[in-house]
mmCIF file of C-alpha atoms and ligand atoms in Angstrom:
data_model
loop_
_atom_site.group_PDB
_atom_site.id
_atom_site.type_symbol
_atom_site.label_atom_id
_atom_site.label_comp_id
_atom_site.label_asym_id
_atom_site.label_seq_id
_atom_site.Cartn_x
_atom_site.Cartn_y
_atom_site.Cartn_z
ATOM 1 C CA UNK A 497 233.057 93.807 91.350
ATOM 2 C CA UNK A 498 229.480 94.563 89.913
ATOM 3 C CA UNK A 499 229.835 95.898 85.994
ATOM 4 C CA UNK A 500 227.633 98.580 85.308
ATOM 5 C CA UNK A 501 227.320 97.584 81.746
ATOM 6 C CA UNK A 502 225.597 94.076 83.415
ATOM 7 C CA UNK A 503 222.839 95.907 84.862
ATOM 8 C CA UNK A 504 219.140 96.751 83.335
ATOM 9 C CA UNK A 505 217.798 100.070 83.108
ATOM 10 C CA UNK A 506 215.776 99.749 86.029
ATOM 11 C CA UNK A 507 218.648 98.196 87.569
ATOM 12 C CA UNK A 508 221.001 101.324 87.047
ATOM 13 C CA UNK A 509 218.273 103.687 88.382
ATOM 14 C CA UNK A 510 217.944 101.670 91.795
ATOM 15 C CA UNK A 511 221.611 102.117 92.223
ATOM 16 C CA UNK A 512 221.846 105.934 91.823
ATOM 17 C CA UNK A 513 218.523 106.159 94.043
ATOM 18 C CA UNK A 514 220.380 103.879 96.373
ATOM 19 C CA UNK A 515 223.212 106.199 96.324
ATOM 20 C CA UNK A 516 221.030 109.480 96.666
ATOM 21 C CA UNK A 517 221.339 110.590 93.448
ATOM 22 C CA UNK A 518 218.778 112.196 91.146
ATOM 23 C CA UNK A 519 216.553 110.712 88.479
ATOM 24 C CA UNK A 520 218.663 112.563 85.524
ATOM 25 C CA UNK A 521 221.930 111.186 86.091
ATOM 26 C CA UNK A 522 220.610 107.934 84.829
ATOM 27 C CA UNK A 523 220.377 109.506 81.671
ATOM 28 C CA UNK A 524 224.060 110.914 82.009
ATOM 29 C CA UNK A 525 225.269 107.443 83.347
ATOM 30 C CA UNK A 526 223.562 105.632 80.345
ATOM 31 C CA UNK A 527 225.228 108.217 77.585
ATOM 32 C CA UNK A 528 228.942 107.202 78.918
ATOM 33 C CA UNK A 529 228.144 103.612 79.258
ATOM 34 C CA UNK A 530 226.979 103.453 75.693
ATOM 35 C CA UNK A 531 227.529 105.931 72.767
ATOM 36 C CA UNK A 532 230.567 107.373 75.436
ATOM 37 C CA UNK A 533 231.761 104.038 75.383
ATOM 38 C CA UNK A 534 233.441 105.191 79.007
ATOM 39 C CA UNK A 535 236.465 103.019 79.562
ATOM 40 C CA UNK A 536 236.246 103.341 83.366
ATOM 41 C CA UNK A 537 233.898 105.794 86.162
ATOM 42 C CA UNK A 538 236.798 108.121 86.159
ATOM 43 C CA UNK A 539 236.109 109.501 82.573
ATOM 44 C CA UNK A 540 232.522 110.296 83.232
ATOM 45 C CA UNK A 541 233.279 114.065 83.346
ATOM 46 C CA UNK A 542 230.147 115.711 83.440
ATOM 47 C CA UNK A 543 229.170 113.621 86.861
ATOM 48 C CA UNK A 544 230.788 115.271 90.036
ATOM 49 C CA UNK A 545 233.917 113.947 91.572
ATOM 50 C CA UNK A 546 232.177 112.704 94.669
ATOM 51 C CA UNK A 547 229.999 110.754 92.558
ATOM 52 C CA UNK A 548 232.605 109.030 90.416
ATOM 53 C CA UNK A 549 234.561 108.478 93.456
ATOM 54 C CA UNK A 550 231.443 106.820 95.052
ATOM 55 C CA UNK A 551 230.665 104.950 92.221
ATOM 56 C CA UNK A 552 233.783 103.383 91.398
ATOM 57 C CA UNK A 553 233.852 101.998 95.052
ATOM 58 C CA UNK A 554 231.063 99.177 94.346
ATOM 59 C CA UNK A 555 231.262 99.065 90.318
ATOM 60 C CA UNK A 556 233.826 99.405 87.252
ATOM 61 C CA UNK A 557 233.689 98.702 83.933
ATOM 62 C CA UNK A 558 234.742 95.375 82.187
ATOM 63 C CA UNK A 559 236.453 96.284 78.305
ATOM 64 C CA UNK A 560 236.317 94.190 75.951
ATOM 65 C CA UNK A 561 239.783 93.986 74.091
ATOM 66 C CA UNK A 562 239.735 91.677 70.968
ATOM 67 C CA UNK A 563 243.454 89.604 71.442
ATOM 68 C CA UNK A 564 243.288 89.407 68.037
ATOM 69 C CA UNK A 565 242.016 90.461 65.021
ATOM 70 C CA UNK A 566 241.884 88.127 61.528
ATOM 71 C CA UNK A 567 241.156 89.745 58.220
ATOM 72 C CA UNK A 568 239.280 87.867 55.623
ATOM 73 C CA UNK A 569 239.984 88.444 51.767
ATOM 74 C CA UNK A 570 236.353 89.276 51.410
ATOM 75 C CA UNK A 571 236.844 91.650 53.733
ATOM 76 C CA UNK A 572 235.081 90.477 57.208
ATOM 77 C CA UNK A 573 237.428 90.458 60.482
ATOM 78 C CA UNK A 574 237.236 87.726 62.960
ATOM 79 C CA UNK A 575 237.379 89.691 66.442
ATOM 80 C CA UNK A 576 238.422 87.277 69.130
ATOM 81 C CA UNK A 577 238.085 88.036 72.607
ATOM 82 C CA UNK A 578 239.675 86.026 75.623
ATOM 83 C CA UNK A 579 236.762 84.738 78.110
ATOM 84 C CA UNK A 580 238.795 83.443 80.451
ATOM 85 C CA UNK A 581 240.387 79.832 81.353
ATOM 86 C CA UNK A 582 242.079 79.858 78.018
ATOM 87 C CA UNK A 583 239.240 79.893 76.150
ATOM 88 C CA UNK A 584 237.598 82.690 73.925
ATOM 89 C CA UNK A 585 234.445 84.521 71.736
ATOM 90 C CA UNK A 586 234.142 85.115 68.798
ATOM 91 C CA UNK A 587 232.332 88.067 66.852
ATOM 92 C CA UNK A 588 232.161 88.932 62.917
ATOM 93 C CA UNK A 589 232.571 92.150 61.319
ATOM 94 C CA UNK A 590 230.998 92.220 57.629
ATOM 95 C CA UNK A 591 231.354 95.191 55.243
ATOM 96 C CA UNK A 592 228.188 95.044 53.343
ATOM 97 C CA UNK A 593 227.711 97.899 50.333
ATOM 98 C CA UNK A 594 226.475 100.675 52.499
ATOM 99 C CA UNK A 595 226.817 99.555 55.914
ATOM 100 C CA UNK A 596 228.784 97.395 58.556
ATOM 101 C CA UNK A 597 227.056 93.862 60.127
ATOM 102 C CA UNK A 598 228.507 92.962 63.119
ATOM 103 C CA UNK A 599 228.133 88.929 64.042
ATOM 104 C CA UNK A 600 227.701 88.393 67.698
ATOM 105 C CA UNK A 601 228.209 85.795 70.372
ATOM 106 C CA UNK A 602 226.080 84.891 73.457
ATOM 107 C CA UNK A 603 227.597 81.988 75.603
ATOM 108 C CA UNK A 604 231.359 80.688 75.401
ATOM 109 C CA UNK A 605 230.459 77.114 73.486
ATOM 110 C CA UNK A 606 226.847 76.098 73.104
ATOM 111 C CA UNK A 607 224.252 73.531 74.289
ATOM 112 C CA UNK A 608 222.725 72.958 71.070
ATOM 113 C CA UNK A 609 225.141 70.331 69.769
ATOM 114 C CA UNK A 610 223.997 70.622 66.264
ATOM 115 C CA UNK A 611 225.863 68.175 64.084
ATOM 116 C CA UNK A 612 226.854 70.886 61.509
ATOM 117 C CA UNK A 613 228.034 73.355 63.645
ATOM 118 C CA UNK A 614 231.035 73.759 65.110
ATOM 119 C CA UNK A 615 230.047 75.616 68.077
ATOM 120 C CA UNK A 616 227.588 72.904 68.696
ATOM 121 C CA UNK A 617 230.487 70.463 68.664
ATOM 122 C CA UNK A 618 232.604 71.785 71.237
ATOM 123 C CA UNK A 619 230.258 71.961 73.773
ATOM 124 C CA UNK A 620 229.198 74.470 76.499
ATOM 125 C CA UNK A 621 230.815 76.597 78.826
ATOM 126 C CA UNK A 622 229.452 79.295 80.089
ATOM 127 C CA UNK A 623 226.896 82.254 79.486
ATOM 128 C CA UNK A 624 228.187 85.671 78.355
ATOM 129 C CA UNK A 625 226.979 88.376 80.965
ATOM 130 C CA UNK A 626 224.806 91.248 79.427
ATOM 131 C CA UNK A 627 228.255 93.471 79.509
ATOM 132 C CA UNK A 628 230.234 90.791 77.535
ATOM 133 C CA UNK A 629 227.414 90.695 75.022
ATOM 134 C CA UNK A 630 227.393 94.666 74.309
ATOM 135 C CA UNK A 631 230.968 94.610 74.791
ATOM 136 C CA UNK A 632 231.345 93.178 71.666
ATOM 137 C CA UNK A 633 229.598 96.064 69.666
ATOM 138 C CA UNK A 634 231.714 98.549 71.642
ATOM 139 C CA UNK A 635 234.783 96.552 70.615
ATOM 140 C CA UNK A 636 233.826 96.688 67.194
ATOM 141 C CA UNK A 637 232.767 100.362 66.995
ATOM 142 C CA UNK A 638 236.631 101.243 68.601
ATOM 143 C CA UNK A 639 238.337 99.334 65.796
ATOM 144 C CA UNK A 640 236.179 101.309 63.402
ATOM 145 C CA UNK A 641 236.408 104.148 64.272
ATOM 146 C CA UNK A 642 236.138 106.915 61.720
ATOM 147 C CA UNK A 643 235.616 104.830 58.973
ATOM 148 C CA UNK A 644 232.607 105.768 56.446
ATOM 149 C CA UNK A 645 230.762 102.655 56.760
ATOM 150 C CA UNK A 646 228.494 102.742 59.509
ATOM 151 C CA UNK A 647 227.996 99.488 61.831
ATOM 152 C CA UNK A 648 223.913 99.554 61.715
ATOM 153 C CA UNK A 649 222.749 95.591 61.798
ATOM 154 C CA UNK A 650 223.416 93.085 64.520
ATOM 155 C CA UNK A 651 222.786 89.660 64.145
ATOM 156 C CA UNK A 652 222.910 87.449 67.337
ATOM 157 C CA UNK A 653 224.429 84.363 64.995
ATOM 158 C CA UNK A 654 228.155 84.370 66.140
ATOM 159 C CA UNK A 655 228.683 81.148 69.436
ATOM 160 C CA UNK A 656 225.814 79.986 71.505
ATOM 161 C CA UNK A 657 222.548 79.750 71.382
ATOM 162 C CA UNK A 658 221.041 83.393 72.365
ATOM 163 C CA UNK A 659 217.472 81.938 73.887
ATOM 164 C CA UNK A 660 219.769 80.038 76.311
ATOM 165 C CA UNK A 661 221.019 82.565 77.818
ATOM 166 C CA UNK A 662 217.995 84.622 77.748
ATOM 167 C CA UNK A 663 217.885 86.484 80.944
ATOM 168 C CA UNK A 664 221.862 88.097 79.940
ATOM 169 C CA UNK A 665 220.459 88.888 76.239
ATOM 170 C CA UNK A 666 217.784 90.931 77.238
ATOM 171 C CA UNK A 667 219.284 93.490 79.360
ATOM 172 C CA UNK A 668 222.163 93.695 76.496
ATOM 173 C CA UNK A 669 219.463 94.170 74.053
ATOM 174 C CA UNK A 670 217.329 97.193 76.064
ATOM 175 C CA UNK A 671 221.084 99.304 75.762
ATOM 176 C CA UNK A 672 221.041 98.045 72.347
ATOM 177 C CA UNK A 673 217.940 99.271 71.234
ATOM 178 C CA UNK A 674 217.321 102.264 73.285
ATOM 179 C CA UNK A 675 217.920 105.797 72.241
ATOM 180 C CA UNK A 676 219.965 106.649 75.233
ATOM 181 C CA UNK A 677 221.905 103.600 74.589
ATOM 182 C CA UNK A 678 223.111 102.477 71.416
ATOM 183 C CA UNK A 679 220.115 103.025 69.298
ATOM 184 C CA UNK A 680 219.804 100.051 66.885
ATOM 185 C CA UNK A 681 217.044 100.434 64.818
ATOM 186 C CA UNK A 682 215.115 96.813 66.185
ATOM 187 C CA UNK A 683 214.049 96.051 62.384
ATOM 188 C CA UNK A 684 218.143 95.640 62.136
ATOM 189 C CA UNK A 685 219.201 93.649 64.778
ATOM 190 C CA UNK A 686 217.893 89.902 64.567
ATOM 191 C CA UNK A 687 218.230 87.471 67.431
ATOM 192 C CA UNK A 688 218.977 84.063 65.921
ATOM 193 C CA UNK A 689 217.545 80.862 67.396
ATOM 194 C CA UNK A 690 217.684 77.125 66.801
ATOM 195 C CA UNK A 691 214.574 77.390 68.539
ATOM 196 C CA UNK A 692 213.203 76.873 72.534
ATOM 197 C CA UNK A 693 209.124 77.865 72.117
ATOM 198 C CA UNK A 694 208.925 78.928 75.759
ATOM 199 C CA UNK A 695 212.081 81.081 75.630
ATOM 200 C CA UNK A 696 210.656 82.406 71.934
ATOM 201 C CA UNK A 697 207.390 83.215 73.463
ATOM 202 C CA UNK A 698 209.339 85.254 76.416
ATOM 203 C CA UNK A 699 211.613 86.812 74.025
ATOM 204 C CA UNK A 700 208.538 88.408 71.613
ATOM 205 C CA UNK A 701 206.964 89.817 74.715
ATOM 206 C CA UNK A 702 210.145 91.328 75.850
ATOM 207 C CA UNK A 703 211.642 92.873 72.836
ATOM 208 C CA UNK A 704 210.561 94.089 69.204
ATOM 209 C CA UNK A 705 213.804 92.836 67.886
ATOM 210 C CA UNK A 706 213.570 90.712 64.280
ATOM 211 C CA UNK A 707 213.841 87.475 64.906
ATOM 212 C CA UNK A 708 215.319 84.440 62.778
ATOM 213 C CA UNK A 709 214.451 80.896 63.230
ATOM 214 C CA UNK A 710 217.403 77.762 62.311
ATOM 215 C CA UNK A 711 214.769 75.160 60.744
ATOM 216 C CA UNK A 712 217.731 73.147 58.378
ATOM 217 C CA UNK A 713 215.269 70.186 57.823
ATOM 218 C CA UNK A 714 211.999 70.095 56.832
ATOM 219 C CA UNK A 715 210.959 67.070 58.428
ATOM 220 C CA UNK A 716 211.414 65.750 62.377
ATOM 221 C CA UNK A 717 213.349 62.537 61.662
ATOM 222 C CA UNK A 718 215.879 64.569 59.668
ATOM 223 C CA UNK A 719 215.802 67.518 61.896
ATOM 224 C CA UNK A 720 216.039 65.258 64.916
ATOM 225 C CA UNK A 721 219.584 63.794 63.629
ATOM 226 C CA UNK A 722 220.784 67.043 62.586
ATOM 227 C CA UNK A 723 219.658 69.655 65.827
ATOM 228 C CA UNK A 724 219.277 67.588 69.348
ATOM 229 C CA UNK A 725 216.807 70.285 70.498
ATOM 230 C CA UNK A 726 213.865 68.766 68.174
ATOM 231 C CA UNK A 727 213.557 65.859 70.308
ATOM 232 C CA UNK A 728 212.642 68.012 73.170
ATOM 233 C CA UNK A 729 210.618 70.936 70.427
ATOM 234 C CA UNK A 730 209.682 69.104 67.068
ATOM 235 C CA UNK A 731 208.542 71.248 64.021
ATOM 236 C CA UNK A 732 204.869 71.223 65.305
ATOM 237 C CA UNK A 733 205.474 72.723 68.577
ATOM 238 C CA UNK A 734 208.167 75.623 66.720
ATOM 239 C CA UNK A 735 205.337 76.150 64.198
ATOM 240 C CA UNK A 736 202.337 76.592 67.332
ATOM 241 C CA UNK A 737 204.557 79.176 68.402
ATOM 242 C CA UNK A 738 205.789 81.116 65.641
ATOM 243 C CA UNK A 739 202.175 81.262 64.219
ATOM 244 C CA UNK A 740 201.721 83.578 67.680
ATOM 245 C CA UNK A 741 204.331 85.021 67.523
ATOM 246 C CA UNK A 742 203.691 89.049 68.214
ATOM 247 C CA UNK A 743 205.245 90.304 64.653
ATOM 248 C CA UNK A 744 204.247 94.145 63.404
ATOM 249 C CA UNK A 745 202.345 94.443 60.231
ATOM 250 C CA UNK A 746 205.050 94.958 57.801
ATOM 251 C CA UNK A 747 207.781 92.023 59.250
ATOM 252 C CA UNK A 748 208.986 88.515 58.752
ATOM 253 C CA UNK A 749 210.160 85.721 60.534
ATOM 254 C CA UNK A 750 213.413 84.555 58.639
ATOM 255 C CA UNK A 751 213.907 80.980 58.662
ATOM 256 C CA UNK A 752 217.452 79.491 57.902
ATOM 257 C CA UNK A 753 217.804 76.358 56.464
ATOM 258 C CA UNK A 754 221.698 75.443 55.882
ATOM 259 C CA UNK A 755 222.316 73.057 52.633
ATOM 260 C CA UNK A 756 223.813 70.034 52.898
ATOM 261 C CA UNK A 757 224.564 67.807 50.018
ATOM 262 C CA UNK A 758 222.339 64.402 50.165
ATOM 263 C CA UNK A 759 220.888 65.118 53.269
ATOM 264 C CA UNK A 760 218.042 68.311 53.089
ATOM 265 C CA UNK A 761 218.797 69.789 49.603
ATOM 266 C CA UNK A 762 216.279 67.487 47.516
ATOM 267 C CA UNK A 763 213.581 69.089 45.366
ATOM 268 C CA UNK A 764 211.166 67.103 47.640
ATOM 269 C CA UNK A 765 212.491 67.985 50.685
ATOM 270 C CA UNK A 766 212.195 72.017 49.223
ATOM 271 C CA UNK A 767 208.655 71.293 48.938
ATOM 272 C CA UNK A 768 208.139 69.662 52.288
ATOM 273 C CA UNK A 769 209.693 73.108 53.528
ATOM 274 C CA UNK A 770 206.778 74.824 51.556
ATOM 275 C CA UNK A 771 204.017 73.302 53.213
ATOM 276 C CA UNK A 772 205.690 73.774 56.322
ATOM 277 C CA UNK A 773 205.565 77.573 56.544
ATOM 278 C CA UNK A 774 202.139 77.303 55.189
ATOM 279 C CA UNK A 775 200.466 80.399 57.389
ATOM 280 C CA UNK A 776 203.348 81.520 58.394
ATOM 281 C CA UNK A 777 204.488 85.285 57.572
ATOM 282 C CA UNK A 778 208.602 84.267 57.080
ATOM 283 C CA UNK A 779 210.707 84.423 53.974
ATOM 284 C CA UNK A 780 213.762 81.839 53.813
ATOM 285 C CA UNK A 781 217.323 82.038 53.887
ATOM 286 C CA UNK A 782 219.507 79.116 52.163
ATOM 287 C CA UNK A 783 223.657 78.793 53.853
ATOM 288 C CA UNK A 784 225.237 76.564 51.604
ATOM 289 C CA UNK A 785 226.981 74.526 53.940
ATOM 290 C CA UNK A 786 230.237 75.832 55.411
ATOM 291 C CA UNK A 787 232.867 73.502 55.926
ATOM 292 C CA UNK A 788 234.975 72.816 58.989
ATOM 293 C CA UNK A 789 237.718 70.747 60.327
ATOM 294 C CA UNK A 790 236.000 67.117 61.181
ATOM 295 C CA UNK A 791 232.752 67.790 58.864
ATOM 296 C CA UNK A 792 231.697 65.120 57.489
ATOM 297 C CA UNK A 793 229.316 66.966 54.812
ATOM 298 C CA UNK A 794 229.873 69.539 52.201
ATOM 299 C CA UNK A 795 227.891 72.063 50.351
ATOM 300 C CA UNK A 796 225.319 71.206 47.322
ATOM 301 C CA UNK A 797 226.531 71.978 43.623
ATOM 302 C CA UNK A 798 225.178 75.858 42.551
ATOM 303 C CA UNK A 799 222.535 74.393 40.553
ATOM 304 C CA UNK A 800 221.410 72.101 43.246
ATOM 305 C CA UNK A 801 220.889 75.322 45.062
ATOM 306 C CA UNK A 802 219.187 77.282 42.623
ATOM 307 C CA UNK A 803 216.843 74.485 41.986
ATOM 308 C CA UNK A 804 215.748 74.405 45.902
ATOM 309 C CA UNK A 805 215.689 77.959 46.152
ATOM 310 C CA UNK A 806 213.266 77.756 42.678
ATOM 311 C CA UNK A 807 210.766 75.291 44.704
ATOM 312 C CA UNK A 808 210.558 77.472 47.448
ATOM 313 C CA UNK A 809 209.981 80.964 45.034
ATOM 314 C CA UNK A 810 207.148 78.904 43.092
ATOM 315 C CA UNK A 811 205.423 78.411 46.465
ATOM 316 C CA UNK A 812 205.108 82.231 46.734
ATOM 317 C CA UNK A 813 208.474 82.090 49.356
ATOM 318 C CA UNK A 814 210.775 84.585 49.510
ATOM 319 C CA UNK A 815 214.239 82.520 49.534
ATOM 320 C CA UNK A 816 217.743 84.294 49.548
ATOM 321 C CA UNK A 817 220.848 82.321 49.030
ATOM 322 C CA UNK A 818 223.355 83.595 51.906
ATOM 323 C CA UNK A 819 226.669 82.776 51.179
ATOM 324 C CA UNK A 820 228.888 83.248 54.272
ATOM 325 C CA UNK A 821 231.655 85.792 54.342
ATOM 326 C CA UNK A 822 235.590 85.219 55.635
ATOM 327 C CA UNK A 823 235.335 81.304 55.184
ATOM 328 C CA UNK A 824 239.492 81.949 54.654
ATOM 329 C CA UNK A 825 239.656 83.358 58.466
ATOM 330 C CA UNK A 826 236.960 80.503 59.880
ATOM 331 C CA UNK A 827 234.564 83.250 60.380
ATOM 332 C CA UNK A 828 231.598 81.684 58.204
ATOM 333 C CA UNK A 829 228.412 80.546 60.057
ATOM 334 C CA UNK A 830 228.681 77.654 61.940
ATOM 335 C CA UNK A 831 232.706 78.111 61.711
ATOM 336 C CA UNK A 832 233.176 79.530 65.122
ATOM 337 C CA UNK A 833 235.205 77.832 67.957
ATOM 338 C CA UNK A 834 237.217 80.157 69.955
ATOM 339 C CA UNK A 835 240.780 80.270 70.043
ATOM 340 C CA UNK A 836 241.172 77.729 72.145
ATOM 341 C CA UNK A 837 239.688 74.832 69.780
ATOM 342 C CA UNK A 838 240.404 76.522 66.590
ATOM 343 C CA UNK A 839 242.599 75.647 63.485
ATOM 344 C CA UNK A 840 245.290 75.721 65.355
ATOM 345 C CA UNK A 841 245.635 79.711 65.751
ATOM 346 C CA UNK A 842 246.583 78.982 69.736
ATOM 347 C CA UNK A 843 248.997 76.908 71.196
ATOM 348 C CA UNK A 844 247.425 77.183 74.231
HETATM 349 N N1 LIG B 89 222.130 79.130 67.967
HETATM 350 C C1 LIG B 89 221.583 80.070 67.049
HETATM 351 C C2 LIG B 89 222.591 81.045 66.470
HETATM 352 C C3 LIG B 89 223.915 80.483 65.950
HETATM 353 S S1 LIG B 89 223.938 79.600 64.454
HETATM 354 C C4 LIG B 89 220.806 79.380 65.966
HETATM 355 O O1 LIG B 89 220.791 78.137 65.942
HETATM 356 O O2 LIG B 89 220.168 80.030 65.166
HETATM 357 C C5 LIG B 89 223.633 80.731 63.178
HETATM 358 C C6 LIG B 89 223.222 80.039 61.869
HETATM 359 O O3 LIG B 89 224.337 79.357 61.277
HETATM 360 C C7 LIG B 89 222.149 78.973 62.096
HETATM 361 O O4 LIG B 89 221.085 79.178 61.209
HETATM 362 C C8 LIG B 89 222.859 77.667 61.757
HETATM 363 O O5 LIG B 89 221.941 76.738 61.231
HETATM 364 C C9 LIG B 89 223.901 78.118 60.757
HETATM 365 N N2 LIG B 89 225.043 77.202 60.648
HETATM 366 C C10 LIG B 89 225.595 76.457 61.634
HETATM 367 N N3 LIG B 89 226.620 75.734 61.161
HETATM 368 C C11 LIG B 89 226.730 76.021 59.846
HETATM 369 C C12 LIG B 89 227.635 75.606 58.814
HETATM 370 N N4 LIG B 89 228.635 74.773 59.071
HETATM 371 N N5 LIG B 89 227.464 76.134 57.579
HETATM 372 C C13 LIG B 89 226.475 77.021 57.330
HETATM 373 N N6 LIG B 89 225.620 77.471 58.271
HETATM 374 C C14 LIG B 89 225.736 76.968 59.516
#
């Protein structure tokens, strides 16, 4: 049966015109969808009965129901949610000082394959539909309910590559950013990409949403080894497009570059980096490498960090060290597999 939470705007509106209805319900219908968080047509109590009733003949609302929940000691829960054939998503709740951050996933698995990523090595399954994809936020915003801290930023960094599965993320992210939907403020939700320039240049025409970039080498040969998708896009063609990419006066493109020890964390290889974002309005986020079962790498030594991080700041970058939250519960970046091919948390 069609979920209403899978439909557009526009998409929603056709329906109730199909059905005879007036152009204000919409607004009604997108209230208990979103902030209502409706668990089903039947609670929508300010729309008549013969409307429910006529409305829950062709569509119903999915929920999305975390099977479990893992609590980090720093603090972050792992929310894991089945998706089907035994296999499962993954989103990240971080307590930050004054506000919640809320990790999200787009497909189950993802097409990438980057070598340092877990995701990447389990491969693909299948695309999350728009109402999965806000489903997690809903699910999160349940299990919080009351408490002080506010969830206010969204990052689109949890399983799957988001600009693969672009024409589910947009629709998710209209209800995400609208005021009659969930009303994210679009400076904090950032859609993470390891980079696809004709999906990038759809997504900055579609959406003022932030937007962060997965570079992790500063050269092709390295970044070809380490993220499969540079042989198709090398650092030329991401750099053609980012350069026009529509960004309002006072933002940034962030750029992640994960640290691994021997392989991308020289002082050269910081400079290299440098030149790269030449023209480029971006400031830089380091991930000291999180480990996994399998990985063959590990993180550089603090100083090795600092030192990179240095190069970059004396090149007039802005560079921020990131280090991942609830590493304990496999909830770092680049630590998420599902139940299914986690650390053994399923038996299934
Ligand atoms: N596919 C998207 C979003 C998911 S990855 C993208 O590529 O951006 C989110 C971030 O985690 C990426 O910047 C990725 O480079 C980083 N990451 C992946 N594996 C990691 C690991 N093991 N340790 C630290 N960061 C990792």
């Amino acid at each position: 049966m069609l979920d209403l939470r899978d439909l557009s705007k526009q998409e929603l509106a056709l329906l109730l015109e199909e059905m005879g209805e007036k152009p204000f319900r919409l607004g009604q219908l997108l209230r208990w969808l979103y902030r209502g968080r409706a668990r089903g047509v039947s609670a929508m109590s300010d729309l008549s009965q013969d409307l429910r009733r006529r409305l829950s003949q062709r569509a119903g609302l999915t929920q999305m129901t975390p099977e479990r929940v893992l609590l980090s000691k720093d603090g972050a829960r792992k929310l894991i949610f089945p998706a089907g054939e035994g296999q499962a998503i993954e989103s990240v709740l971080i307590p930050e000082e004054d506000h919640y951050t809320l990790c999200l996933s787009t497909q189950v698995g993802c097409r990438m394959a980057c070598a340092f990523c877990r995701t990447g090595q389990m491969g693909f399954s299948r695309n999350l539909r728009p109402g999965e994809i806000s489903g997690q936020i809903l699910s999160a915003l349940d299990l919080l309910g009351d408490e002080s801290l506010p969830l206010t930023n969204l990052v689109f960094m949890g399983m799957g590559e988001p600009l693969d599965n672009l024409d589910n993320l947009l629709p998710a992210l209209e209800h995400i950013l609208s005021s009659e939907g969930l009303g994210f403020s679009q400076r904090r939700v950032t859609v993470s990409t390891a980079g696809l320039p004709g999906e990038l240049e759809r997504l900055g025409r579609a959406t003022p949403a932030s937007l962060a970039v997965s570079i992790n080498a500063p050269d092709d040969e390295l970044r070809d080894r380490l993220m499969p998708v540079n042989r198709r896009f090398n650092l030329d063609d991401l750099k053609a497009v980012l350069l026009n990419y529509p960004l309002k006066p006072t933002r940034r493109i962030t750029l992640e570059y994960v640290l691994l020890a021997g392989i991308n964390d020289h002082p050269a290889q910081a400079r290299q980096l440098a030149m790269w974002c030449r023209g480029l309005r971006c400031k830089v986020n380091l991930i000291p490498f999180n480990s996994h079962s399998g990985a063959q790498w590990r993180a550089p030594e603090n100083n090795t960090v600092l030192a990179f991080q240095e190069i970059l700041a004396s090149h007039n970058l802005t560079a921020l060290v990131r280090r991942s939250r609830g590493r304990d519960v496999a909830a770092a970046c680049g630590q998420l597999a599902g139940e299914a091919a986690g650390d053994g948390l399923s038996s299934l």
